[in-house]
Amino acid sequence: MEKFVKEILVSPEAIAQKVAQLGQTITADYCGEELVLICVLKGAMVFAADLMRQIDLPIILDTIVASSYGNSTESSGEVIIKQDIKTNIKDKQVLVVDDIVDTGYTLHLLCEKLRQRGPKSLKSCTFLDKPSRRVVDFAPDYVGYEIPDAFVIGYGLDYNEQYRALPYVGIIKEEYIH
Ligand code: IMP
Ligand code: MG
């Protein structure tokens, strides 16, 4: 384990098992239909890359960059799309994939904005969920793991742009947060 990690919450094996399970569920739920998978950059790129290969459906992949105002460990009630998708999602089945839902602002507001474009359906999938931190009334449709209120890194998740490449999800030691 890396020196800046206090505890491993989700091991590489647990990640693989959960992603396979989510892929099976999503494949069954959309049964043969084409899916537009929108990866919320950058945090979700590792999860989305794994997940899409576990979904046995025709997939159109797109990416979006959202920015919620706030500091490095807390977001606030406003979200802007900094880089939009290129796909026209009108009448499409859309799945928005994110790394983690914390207060809920980012994914909730992003889904609201995308819904205004008239998709046939729009659901959300997050690898991690911290329900105890929720500020807005938002429940993602697919959740990998619920985790306690701690700041986590790895598997795409960063602290100040570091640690995204760790193959597991871990809690960062306090002394590395500044
Ligand atoms: P929310 O808008 O508060 O739900 O926050 C969502 C975004 O904040 C996520 O997409 C992450 O980018 C970031 N975030 C929230 N909690 C964590 C964490 O524990 N580690 C790393 N990033 C986090
Ligand atoms: Mg994010």
Coordinates of N, CA, C and O and ligand atoms in Angstrom, one line a residue:
M1 N 0.8 -1.2 0.0 CA 0.0 0.0 0.0 C 0.9 1.3 0.0 O 1.9 1.3 0.7
E2 N 0.5 2.2 -0.8 CA 1.2 3.5 -0.9 C 1.3 4.3 0.5 O 0.3 4.2 1.3
K3 N 2.3 5.0 0.7 CA 2.5 5.7 2.0 C 1.5 6.8 2.3 O 1.2 7.1 3.4
F4 N 0.8 7.3 1.2 CA -0.2 8.3 1.4 C -1.6 7.8 1.6 O -2.5 8.5 1.7
V5 N -1.7 6.4 1.6 CA -3.0 5.8 1.8 C -3.2 5.3 3.2 O -2.4 4.6 3.7
K6 N -4.3 5.7 3.8 CA -4.6 5.3 5.2 C -5.2 3.9 5.2 O -4.9 3.0 6.1
E7 N -6.1 3.6 4.2 CA -6.9 2.4 4.2 C -7.4 2.1 2.8 O -7.8 3.0 2.1
I8 N -7.3 0.9 2.4 CA -7.9 0.5 1.1 C -9.3 0.2 1.3 O -9.7 -0.7 2.1
L9 N -10.2 0.9 0.6 CA -11.7 0.6 0.7 C -12.2 -0.4 -0.3 O -13.0 -1.2 0.0
V10 N -11.6 -0.3 -1.6 CA -12.1 -1.2 -2.6 C -10.8 -1.7 -3.3 O -10.1 -1.0 -4.0
S11 N -10.6 -3.0 -3.2 CA -9.4 -3.6 -3.8 C -9.6 -3.8 -5.3 O -10.7 -3.8 -5.8
P12 N -8.5 -4.0 -6.0 CA -8.7 -4.3 -7.5 C -9.6 -5.5 -7.8 O -10.4 -5.4 -8.7
E13 N -9.6 -6.5 -6.9 CA -10.5 -7.6 -7.2 C -11.9 -7.2 -7.0 O -12.8 -7.6 -7.7
A14 N -12.2 -6.5 -5.9 CA -13.6 -6.0 -5.6 C -14.1 -5.1 -6.7 O -15.2 -5.1 -7.1
I15 N -13.1 -4.3 -7.3 CA -13.5 -3.4 -8.4 C -13.9 -4.2 -9.6 O -15.0 -4.0 -10.2
A16 N -13.1 -5.2 -10.0 CA -13.4 -6.0 -11.1 C -14.7 -6.8 -11.0 O -15.5 -6.8 -11.9
Q17 N -14.9 -7.3 -9.8 CA -16.2 -8.1 -9.6 C -17.4 -7.2 -9.7 O -18.4 -7.5 -10.3
K18 N -17.3 -6.0 -9.1 CA -18.5 -5.0 -9.1 C -18.7 -4.5 -10.5 O -19.9 -4.4 -11.0
V19 N -17.7 -4.2 -11.3 CA -17.8 -3.7 -12.6 C -18.5 -4.8 -13.5 O -19.4 -4.4 -14.3
A20 N -18.1 -6.0 -13.4 CA -18.7 -7.1 -14.1 C -20.2 -7.2 -13.8 O -21.0 -7.4 -14.7
Q21 N -20.5 -7.1 -12.5 CA -21.9 -7.2 -12.1 C -22.7 -6.0 -12.6 O -23.8 -6.2 -13.2
L22 N -22.2 -4.8 -12.6 CA -22.9 -3.7 -13.1 C -23.1 -3.8 -14.6 O -24.2 -3.5 -15.2
G23 N -22.1 -4.3 -15.3 CA -22.2 -4.5 -16.8 C -23.3 -5.5 -17.1 O -24.0 -5.3 -18.1
Q24 N -23.4 -6.6 -16.3 CA -24.4 -7.5 -16.6 C -25.8 -6.9 -16.4 O -26.7 -7.2 -17.1
T25 N -26.0 -6.2 -15.3 CA -27.2 -5.6 -15.0 C -27.7 -4.6 -16.1 O -28.8 -4.6 -16.5
I26 N -26.7 -3.8 -16.5 CA -27.0 -2.7 -17.5 C -27.3 -3.4 -18.8 O -28.3 -3.0 -19.5
T27 N -26.6 -4.5 -19.2 CA -26.8 -5.2 -20.4 C -28.3 -5.8 -20.4 O -29.0 -5.7 -21.4
A28 N -28.7 -6.3 -19.3 CA -30.0 -6.9 -19.2 C -31.1 -5.8 -19.2 O -32.1 -5.9 -19.9
D29 N -30.8 -4.7 -18.6 CA -31.8 -3.6 -18.5 C -32.1 -2.9 -19.8 O -33.2 -2.5 -20.1
Y30 N -31.1 -2.9 -20.7 CA -31.3 -2.2 -22.0 C -31.5 -3.2 -23.1 O -31.8 -2.8 -24.3
C31 N -31.3 -4.4 -22.8 CA -31.6 -5.6 -23.7 C -31.5 -5.3 -25.2 O -32.6 -5.1 -25.9
G32 N -30.3 -5.3 -25.8 CA -30.2 -5.2 -27.2 C -30.2 -3.8 -27.8 O -30.0 -3.6 -29.0
E33 N -30.6 -2.8 -27.0 CA -30.7 -1.4 -27.5 C -29.3 -0.7 -27.5 O -28.4 -1.1 -26.8
E34 N -29.2 0.3 -28.4 CA -27.9 1.1 -28.4 C -27.9 2.0 -27.3 O -28.9 2.6 -26.9
L35 N -26.7 2.2 -26.7 CA -26.6 3.0 -25.5 C -25.6 4.1 -25.7 O -24.5 3.8 -26.3
V36 N -25.9 5.3 -25.4 CA -24.9 6.4 -25.4 C -24.3 6.5 -24.0 O -25.1 6.9 -23.1
L37 N -23.1 6.2 -23.9 CA -22.4 6.2 -22.6 C -21.6 7.5 -22.5 O -20.7 7.8 -23.3
I38 N -22.0 8.4 -21.5 CA -21.3 9.6 -21.4 C -20.4 9.6 -20.1 O -20.9 9.4 -19.0
C39 N -19.1 9.6 -20.4 CA -18.1 9.5 -19.3 C -17.8 11.0 -18.8 O -17.4 11.8 -19.6
V40 N -18.0 11.2 -17.5 CA -17.7 12.5 -16.9 C -16.2 12.5 -16.6 O -15.8 11.9 -15.7
L41 N -15.5 13.3 -17.4 CA -14.1 13.5 -17.2 C -13.7 14.3 -16.0 O -14.5 15.2 -15.7
K42 N -12.5 14.2 -15.4 CA -11.7 13.1 -15.8 C -11.9 11.9 -14.9 O -11.5 10.8 -15.2
G43 N -12.5 12.1 -13.7 CA -12.6 11.1 -12.7 C -13.2 9.7 -13.1 O -12.7 8.7 -12.7
A44 N -14.1 9.8 -14.1 CA -14.8 8.5 -14.4 C -14.2 7.8 -15.5 O -14.6 6.7 -15.9
M45 N -13.0 8.3 -16.1 CA -12.5 7.6 -17.3 C -12.0 6.2 -17.0 O -12.2 5.3 -17.9
V46 N -11.5 5.9 -15.9 CA -11.0 4.6 -15.6 C -12.2 3.6 -15.4 O -12.2 2.5 -16.1
F47 N -13.2 4.0 -14.7 CA -14.4 3.2 -14.5 C -15.1 3.0 -15.8 O -15.5 1.9 -16.1
A48 N -15.3 4.1 -16.5 CA -16.1 4.0 -17.8 C -15.4 3.1 -18.8 O -16.0 2.3 -19.5
A49 N -14.0 3.1 -18.8 CA -13.3 2.3 -19.7 C -13.5 0.8 -19.3 O -13.7 -0.1 -20.2
D50 N -13.5 0.5 -18.0 CA -13.8 -0.9 -17.6 C -15.2 -1.3 -17.8 O -15.5 -2.4 -18.3
L51 N -16.1 -0.4 -17.5 CA -17.5 -0.7 -17.5 C -18.0 -1.0 -19.0 O -18.7 -1.9 -19.2
M52 N -17.6 -0.2 -19.9 CA -18.1 -0.3 -21.3 C -17.7 -1.7 -21.9 O -18.4 -2.2 -22.7
R53 N -16.6 -2.2 -21.4 CA -16.2 -3.5 -21.9 C -16.9 -4.7 -21.2 O -16.7 -5.8 -21.5
Q54 N -17.7 -4.4 -20.2 CA -18.5 -5.4 -19.5 C -20.0 -5.3 -19.9 O -20.8 -5.9 -19.4
I55 N -20.3 -4.3 -20.9 CA -21.6 -4.1 -21.3 C -21.8 -4.7 -22.7 O -21.0 -4.3 -23.6
D56 N -22.6 -5.7 -22.9 CA -22.7 -6.4 -24.2 C -23.9 -5.7 -25.0 O -24.9 -6.3 -25.2
L57 N -23.6 -4.5 -25.4 CA -24.6 -3.7 -26.2 C -23.8 -2.9 -27.2 O -22.7 -2.5 -26.9
P58 N -24.5 -2.4 -28.2 CA -23.8 -1.4 -29.1 C -23.7 -0.1 -28.3 O -24.7 0.4 -27.7
I59 N -22.5 0.4 -28.2 CA -22.2 1.6 -27.3 C -21.6 2.8 -28.2 O -20.7 2.5 -28.9
I60 N -22.2 3.9 -28.0 CA -21.6 5.2 -28.5 C -21.0 5.8 -27.3 O -21.7 6.1 -26.3
L61 N -19.7 6.1 -27.4 CA -19.0 6.7 -26.2 C -18.8 8.2 -26.4 O -18.4 8.6 -27.5
D62 N -19.1 8.9 -25.4 CA -18.8 10.4 -25.5 C -18.3 10.8 -24.1 O -18.4 10.0 -23.1
T63 N -17.8 12.0 -24.1 CA -17.2 12.5 -22.8 C -17.7 13.9 -22.6 O -18.1 14.6 -23.5
I64 N -17.8 14.3 -21.3 CA -18.2 15.6 -20.9 C -17.3 16.1 -19.8 O -16.8 15.2 -19.0
V65 N -17.0 17.3 -19.7 CA -16.3 17.9 -18.6 C -17.2 18.9 -17.9 O -17.7 19.8 -18.5
A66 N -17.4 18.6 -16.6 CA -18.3 19.4 -15.8 C -17.4 20.1 -14.8 O -16.4 19.5 -14.3
S67 N -17.8 21.2 -14.4 CA -17.1 21.9 -13.3 C -18.1 22.4 -12.3 O -19.0 23.2 -12.6
S68 N -17.9 21.9 -11.1 CA -18.7 22.5 -10.0 C -17.8 23.4 -9.2 O -16.7 23.2 -8.9
Y69 N -18.4 24.6 -8.9 CA -17.6 25.6 -8.2 C -17.4 25.0 -6.8 O -18.2 24.3 -6.2
G70 N -16.3 25.4 -6.2 CA -16.0 24.9 -4.8 C -14.5 24.7 -4.7 O -13.7 25.0 -5.6
N71 N -14.0 24.3 -3.5 CA -12.6 24.0 -3.4 C -12.3 22.6 -3.8 O -13.1 21.9 -4.4
S72 N -11.1 22.1 -3.5 CA -10.6 20.9 -4.0 C -11.3 19.6 -3.4 O -11.3 18.6 -3.9
T73 N -11.9 19.8 -2.2 CA -12.6 18.6 -1.6 C -14.1 18.8 -1.4 O -14.8 17.9 -1.0
E74 N -14.6 20.0 -1.8 CA -16.1 20.2 -1.6 C -16.6 20.9 -2.9 O -16.0 21.8 -3.4
S75 N -17.8 20.5 -3.4 CA -18.4 21.2 -4.5 C -19.5 22.1 -4.0 O -19.9 22.1 -2.8
S76 N -20.0 22.9 -4.9 CA -21.1 23.8 -4.5 C -22.3 23.7 -5.5 O -22.2 22.8 -6.4
G77 N -23.3 24.5 -5.3 CA -24.5 24.3 -6.0 C -24.7 24.7 -7.4 O -25.8 24.8 -7.9
E78 N -23.5 24.9 -8.1 CA -23.6 25.3 -9.5 C -22.7 24.5 -10.3 O -21.6 24.2 -10.0
V79 N -23.2 24.0 -11.5 CA -22.4 23.2 -12.4 C -22.4 23.8 -13.8 O -23.4 24.2 -14.3
I80 N -21.2 23.9 -14.3 CA -21.2 24.4 -15.7 C -20.5 23.2 -16.6 O -19.7 22.5 -16.1
I81 N -21.0 23.1 -17.8 CA -20.4 22.2 -18.8 C -19.2 22.9 -19.4 O -19.4 23.8 -20.2
K82 N -18.0 22.4 -19.1 CA -16.8 23.1 -19.6 C -16.4 22.5 -21.0 O -15.8 23.2 -21.8
Q83 N -16.8 21.3 -21.2 CA -16.6 20.7 -22.5 C -17.8 19.7 -22.8 O -18.0 18.8 -22.0
D84 N -18.5 20.0 -23.8 CA -19.8 19.3 -24.1 C -19.6 18.0 -24.9 O -18.5 17.8 -25.5
I85 N -20.6 17.2 -24.9 CA -20.6 16.0 -25.7 C -20.8 16.4 -27.2 O -21.3 17.5 -27.4
K86 N -20.4 15.5 -28.1 CA -20.6 15.9 -29.5 C -21.8 15.1 -30.1 O -22.3 15.4 -31.2
T87 N -22.3 14.2 -29.3 CA -23.4 13.3 -29.8 C -24.8 14.0 -29.6 O -25.0 14.7 -28.6
N88 N -25.6 13.9 -30.6 CA -27.0 14.4 -30.4 C -27.8 13.3 -29.7 O -28.0 12.2 -30.2
I89 N -28.2 13.6 -28.5 CA -28.8 12.5 -27.7 C -30.3 12.5 -27.7 O -30.9 11.7 -27.0
K90 N -30.9 13.3 -28.6 CA -32.3 13.3 -28.8 C -32.8 11.9 -29.1 O -32.3 11.3 -30.0
D91 N -33.8 11.4 -28.4 CA -34.4 10.1 -28.6 C -33.4 8.9 -28.4 O -33.7 7.8 -28.8
K92 N -32.3 9.2 -27.8 CA -31.3 8.1 -27.5 C -31.4 7.6 -26.0 O -31.9 8.4 -25.2
Q93 N -30.9 6.4 -25.8 CA -30.8 5.9 -24.5 C -29.5 6.3 -23.9 O -28.5 6.0 -24.5
V94 N -29.5 7.1 -22.9 CA -28.3 7.7 -22.4 C -28.0 7.2 -21.0 O -28.8 7.2 -20.1
L95 N -26.7 6.9 -20.8 CA -26.2 6.5 -19.4 C -25.0 7.4 -19.1 O -24.0 7.4 -19.8
V96 N -25.2 8.2 -18.1 CA -24.1 9.1 -17.6 C -23.3 8.4 -16.5 O -23.9 7.9 -15.6
V97 N -22.0 8.3 -16.8 CA -21.1 7.5 -15.9 C -20.2 8.5 -15.1 O -19.4 9.2 -15.8
D98 N -20.2 8.4 -13.8 CA -19.3 9.2 -13.0 C -18.6 8.4 -12.0 O -18.9 7.2 -11.8
D99 N -17.6 9.0 -11.4 CA -16.7 8.3 -10.5 C -17.4 8.2 -9.1 O -17.4 7.1 -8.5
I100 N -17.9 9.3 -8.6 CA -18.4 9.3 -7.2 C -19.5 10.4 -7.1 O -19.5 11.4 -7.7
V101 N -20.5 10.1 -6.3 CA -21.5 11.1 -5.9 C -21.4 11.4 -4.5 O -21.4 10.5 -3.6
D102 N -21.2 12.7 -4.2 CA -20.9 13.1 -2.9 C -22.1 14.0 -2.4 O -23.1 13.4 -2.0
T103 N -22.0 15.3 -2.6 CA -23.2 16.1 -2.3 C -24.3 15.8 -3.2 O -25.5 16.0 -2.9
G104 N -24.0 15.4 -4.4 CA -24.9 15.1 -5.5 C -25.1 16.2 -6.5 O -25.8 16.0 -7.5
Y105 N -24.6 17.4 -6.2 CA -24.8 18.6 -7.1 C -24.3 18.2 -8.5 O -25.1 18.5 -9.5
T106 N -23.1 17.7 -8.7 CA -22.6 17.6 -10.0 C -23.4 16.7 -10.9 O -23.9 17.1 -12.0
L107 N -23.6 15.5 -10.5 CA -24.4 14.5 -11.3 C -25.8 14.9 -11.5 O -26.4 14.8 -12.5
H108 N -26.4 15.4 -10.4 CA -27.8 15.8 -10.5 C -28.0 16.9 -11.5 O -28.9 16.9 -12.4
L109 N -27.2 18.0 -11.4 CA -27.4 19.1 -12.3 C -27.0 18.8 -13.7 O -27.6 19.2 -14.7
L110 N -26.0 18.0 -13.9 CA -25.6 17.5 -15.2 C -26.7 16.7 -15.9 O -27.0 16.9 -17.0
C111 N -27.3 15.8 -15.1 CA -28.4 15.0 -15.7 C -29.6 15.9 -16.0 O -30.2 15.7 -17.1
E112 N -29.8 16.9 -15.2 CA -30.9 17.8 -15.5 C -30.7 18.6 -16.9 O -31.6 18.7 -17.7
K113 N -29.4 19.0 -17.0 CA -29.1 19.7 -18.3 C -29.2 18.8 -19.5 O -29.7 19.2 -20.5
L114 N -28.7 17.6 -19.4 CA -28.8 16.7 -20.5 C -30.2 16.2 -20.8 O -30.6 16.0 -21.9
R115 N -31.0 16.2 -19.8 CA -32.4 15.8 -20.0 C -33.2 16.8 -20.8 O -34.1 16.4 -21.5
Q116 N -32.8 18.0 -20.8 CA -33.4 19.1 -21.6 C -33.2 18.9 -23.1 O -33.9 19.5 -23.9
R117 N -32.3 18.0 -23.4 CA -32.1 17.7 -24.9 C -32.9 16.6 -25.4 O -32.7 16.1 -26.5
G118 N -33.8 16.1 -24.6 CA -34.8 15.1 -25.1 C -34.4 13.7 -25.4 O -34.8 13.1 -26.4
P119 N -33.5 13.1 -24.5 CA -33.2 11.7 -24.7 C -34.4 10.8 -24.5 O -35.3 11.2 -23.8
K120 N -34.3 9.7 -25.1 CA -35.4 8.7 -24.9 C -35.4 8.3 -23.4 O -36.5 8.1 -22.8
S121 N -34.3 8.1 -22.9 CA -34.1 7.8 -21.5 C -32.8 8.3 -21.0 O -31.9 8.5 -21.8
L122 N -32.7 8.7 -19.7 CA -31.4 9.1 -19.2 C -31.3 8.6 -17.8 O -32.1 8.8 -16.9
K123 N -30.2 7.8 -17.6 CA -29.9 7.2 -16.3 C -28.5 7.6 -15.9 O -27.7 7.9 -16.7
S124 N -28.2 7.4 -14.6 CA -26.9 7.7 -14.1 C -26.3 6.4 -13.5 O -27.0 5.6 -12.9
C125 N -25.0 6.4 -13.6 CA -24.2 5.3 -12.9 C -23.0 5.8 -12.3 O -22.2 6.6 -12.9
T126 N -22.8 5.5 -11.0 CA -21.6 6.0 -10.3 C -20.9 4.8 -9.7 O -21.5 3.9 -9.2
F127 N -19.6 4.8 -9.7 CA -18.9 3.7 -9.1 C -19.0 3.8 -7.6 O -19.2 2.8 -6.9
L128 N -18.8 5.0 -7.1 CA -18.9 5.2 -5.6 C -20.0 6.1 -5.2 O -20.3 7.1 -6.0
D129 N -20.5 5.9 -4.1 CA -21.6 6.8 -3.6 C -21.3 7.0 -2.1 O -21.0 6.1 -1.3
K130 N -21.4 8.3 -1.7 CA -21.3 8.7 -0.3 C -22.7 9.2 0.2 O -22.8 10.5 0.2
P131 N -23.6 8.4 0.4 CA -25.0 8.9 0.7 C -25.1 9.8 1.9 O -26.0 10.7 1.9
S132 N -24.2 9.6 2.9 CA -24.3 10.4 4.1 C -23.9 11.8 3.9 O -24.2 12.7 4.7
R133 N -23.3 12.1 2.7 CA -22.9 13.5 2.4 C -23.9 14.2 1.5 O -23.7 15.4 1.1
R134 N -25.0 13.6 1.1 CA -25.9 14.1 0.1 C -26.6 15.4 0.6 O -27.1 15.6 1.7
V135 N -26.5 16.4 -0.3 CA -27.2 17.7 0.0 C -28.5 17.9 -0.9 O -29.5 18.4 -0.4
V136 N -28.4 17.4 -2.1 CA -29.6 17.5 -3.0 C -30.3 16.1 -3.0 O -29.6 15.1 -2.8
D137 N -31.5 16.1 -3.3 CA -32.3 14.8 -3.4 C -32.0 14.1 -4.7 O -32.7 14.4 -5.7
F138 N -31.0 13.3 -4.7 CA -30.6 12.7 -6.0 C -30.1 11.2 -5.7 O -29.3 11.0 -4.8
A139 N -30.6 10.3 -6.4 CA -30.2 8.9 -6.2 C -29.8 8.4 -7.6 O -30.6 8.3 -8.5
P140 N -28.5 8.0 -7.7 CA -28.0 7.5 -9.0 C -28.7 6.1 -9.3 O -29.1 5.4 -8.3
D141 N -28.9 5.8 -10.6 CA -29.7 4.6 -10.9 C -28.8 3.3 -10.7 O -29.4 2.3 -10.3
Y142 N -27.5 3.5 -10.9 CA -26.7 2.3 -10.7 C -25.5 2.8 -9.8 O -24.9 3.8 -10.1
V143 N -25.2 2.0 -8.8 CA -24.2 2.3 -7.8 C -23.3 1.1 -7.6 O -23.8 0.0 -7.4
G144 N -22.0 1.3 -7.7 CA -21.0 0.3 -7.4 C -21.0 0.0 -5.9 O -21.5 -1.0 -5.5
Y145 N -20.3 0.9 -5.2 CA -20.2 0.7 -3.8 C -20.6 2.0 -3.0 O -20.2 3.1 -3.4
E146 N -21.3 1.8 -1.9 CA -21.5 2.9 -1.0 C -20.4 2.9 -0.1 O -19.9 1.9 0.4
I147 N -19.8 4.1 0.2 CA -18.7 4.3 1.1 C -19.0 5.3 2.1 O -19.8 6.2 2.0
P148 N -18.2 5.2 3.3 CA -18.5 6.2 4.3 C -17.9 7.6 3.9 O -17.3 7.7 2.9
D149 N -18.2 8.6 4.8 CA -17.7 9.9 4.5 C -16.2 10.1 4.8 O -15.8 10.3 5.9
A150 N -15.4 9.9 3.7 CA -14.0 10.0 3.7 C -13.5 10.5 2.4 O -14.2 10.2 1.4
F151 N -12.4 11.2 2.3 CA -11.9 11.6 1.0 C -11.1 10.5 0.4 O -10.1 10.0 0.9
V152 N -11.5 9.9 -0.8 CA -10.9 8.8 -1.4 C -10.2 9.1 -2.7 O -10.5 10.1 -3.4
I153 N -9.1 8.3 -3.0 CA -8.3 8.5 -4.2 C -8.2 7.2 -4.9 O -8.4 6.1 -4.3
G154 N -7.7 7.3 -6.1 CA -7.5 6.0 -6.9 C -8.6 5.6 -7.8 O -9.7 6.2 -7.7
Y155 N -8.3 4.7 -8.7 CA -9.3 4.3 -9.7 C -10.0 5.5 -10.4 O -11.2 5.5 -10.5
G156 N -9.1 6.4 -10.8 CA -9.6 7.6 -11.5 C -9.8 8.8 -10.6 O -9.8 10.0 -11.1
L157 N -10.0 8.6 -9.3 CA -10.3 9.7 -8.4 C -9.0 10.4 -7.9 O -8.0 9.7 -7.6
D158 N -9.1 11.7 -7.9 CA -7.8 12.5 -7.6 C -8.0 13.3 -6.3 O -9.1 13.5 -5.8
Y159 N -6.8 13.7 -5.8 CA -6.7 14.8 -4.9 C -5.8 15.8 -5.6 O -4.6 15.4 -5.8
N160 N -6.2 17.0 -5.9 CA -5.4 17.9 -6.6 C -4.7 17.3 -7.8 O -3.5 17.5 -8.0
E161 N -5.4 16.5 -8.6 CA -4.9 15.9 -9.8 C -3.9 14.8 -9.6 O -3.4 14.2 -10.6
Q162 N -3.7 14.4 -8.4 CA -2.8 13.3 -8.2 C -3.5 12.0 -7.8 O -4.7 12.1 -7.5
Y163 N -2.8 10.9 -7.9 CA -3.3 9.6 -7.4 C -4.3 8.9 -8.3 O -4.9 7.8 -7.9
R164 N -4.7 9.4 -9.5 CA -5.8 8.8 -10.3 C -5.4 7.4 -10.7 O -6.3 6.6 -10.9
A165 N -4.1 7.1 -10.9 CA -3.7 5.8 -11.5 C -3.6 4.7 -10.5 O -3.3 3.6 -10.9
L166 N -3.9 4.9 -9.2 CA -3.9 3.8 -8.3 C -4.9 2.8 -8.7 O -6.0 3.1 -9.0
P167 N -4.5 1.5 -8.6 CA -5.5 0.4 -9.0 C -6.5 0.1 -8.0 O -7.3 -0.9 -8.3
Y168 N -6.6 0.8 -6.9 CA -7.6 0.5 -5.9 C -8.2 1.9 -5.4 O -7.6 2.9 -5.8
V169 N -9.2 1.8 -4.6 CA -9.8 3.0 -4.0 C -9.4 3.0 -2.6 O -9.6 2.1 -1.8
G170 N -8.7 4.1 -2.2 CA -8.2 4.2 -0.8 C -8.5 5.5 -0.2 O -8.7 6.5 -0.9
I171 N -8.5 5.6 1.2 CA -8.6 6.8 1.9 C -7.3 7.5 2.0 O -6.3 6.8 2.4
I172 N -7.2 8.8 1.7 CA -6.0 9.5 1.7 C -5.7 9.9 3.2 O -6.6 10.2 3.9
K173 N -4.4 9.8 3.5 CA -4.0 10.2 4.9 C -4.2 11.7 5.1 O -3.9 12.5 4.1
E174 N -4.6 12.1 6.2 CA -4.9 13.5 6.5 C -3.7 14.4 6.2 O -3.8 15.5 5.7
E175 N -2.5 13.9 6.5 CA -1.3 14.7 6.4 C -1.0 15.0 4.9 O -0.1 15.9 4.6
Y176 N -1.7 14.3 4.0 CA -1.5 14.6 2.6 C -2.5 15.6 2.0 O -2.5 15.9 0.8
I177 N -3.5 16.0 2.9 CA -4.5 17.0 2.5 C -4.0 18.3 3.0 O -3.8 18.5 4.2
H178 N -4.0 19.3 2.1 CA -3.5 20.6 2.5 C -4.3 21.7 1.8 O -5.0 21.4 0.8
Ligands
IMP1 P1 -20.6 16.3 -5.7 O1 -21.0 17.3 -6.7 O2 -20.4 16.8 -4.3 O3 -21.5 15.1 -5.7 O4 -19.2 15.8 -6.1 C1 -18.9 15.1 -7.2 C2 -17.5 15.3 -7.6 O5 -16.6 15.7 -6.5 C3 -16.9 14.0 -8.1 O6 -17.2 13.8 -9.4 C4 -15.5 14.1 -7.8 O7 -14.8 14.7 -8.8 C5 -15.4 15.0 -6.5 N1 -15.3 14.2 -5.3 C6 -16.2 14.0 -4.3 N2 -15.8 13.2 -3.4 C7 -14.6 12.9 -3.7 C8 -13.6 12.0 -3.1 O8 -13.7 11.4 -2.0 N3 -12.4 11.9 -3.8 C9 -12.2 12.5 -5.0 N4 -13.1 13.2 -5.6 C10 -14.2 13.4 -5.0
MG2 MG -15.7 14.1 -11.0

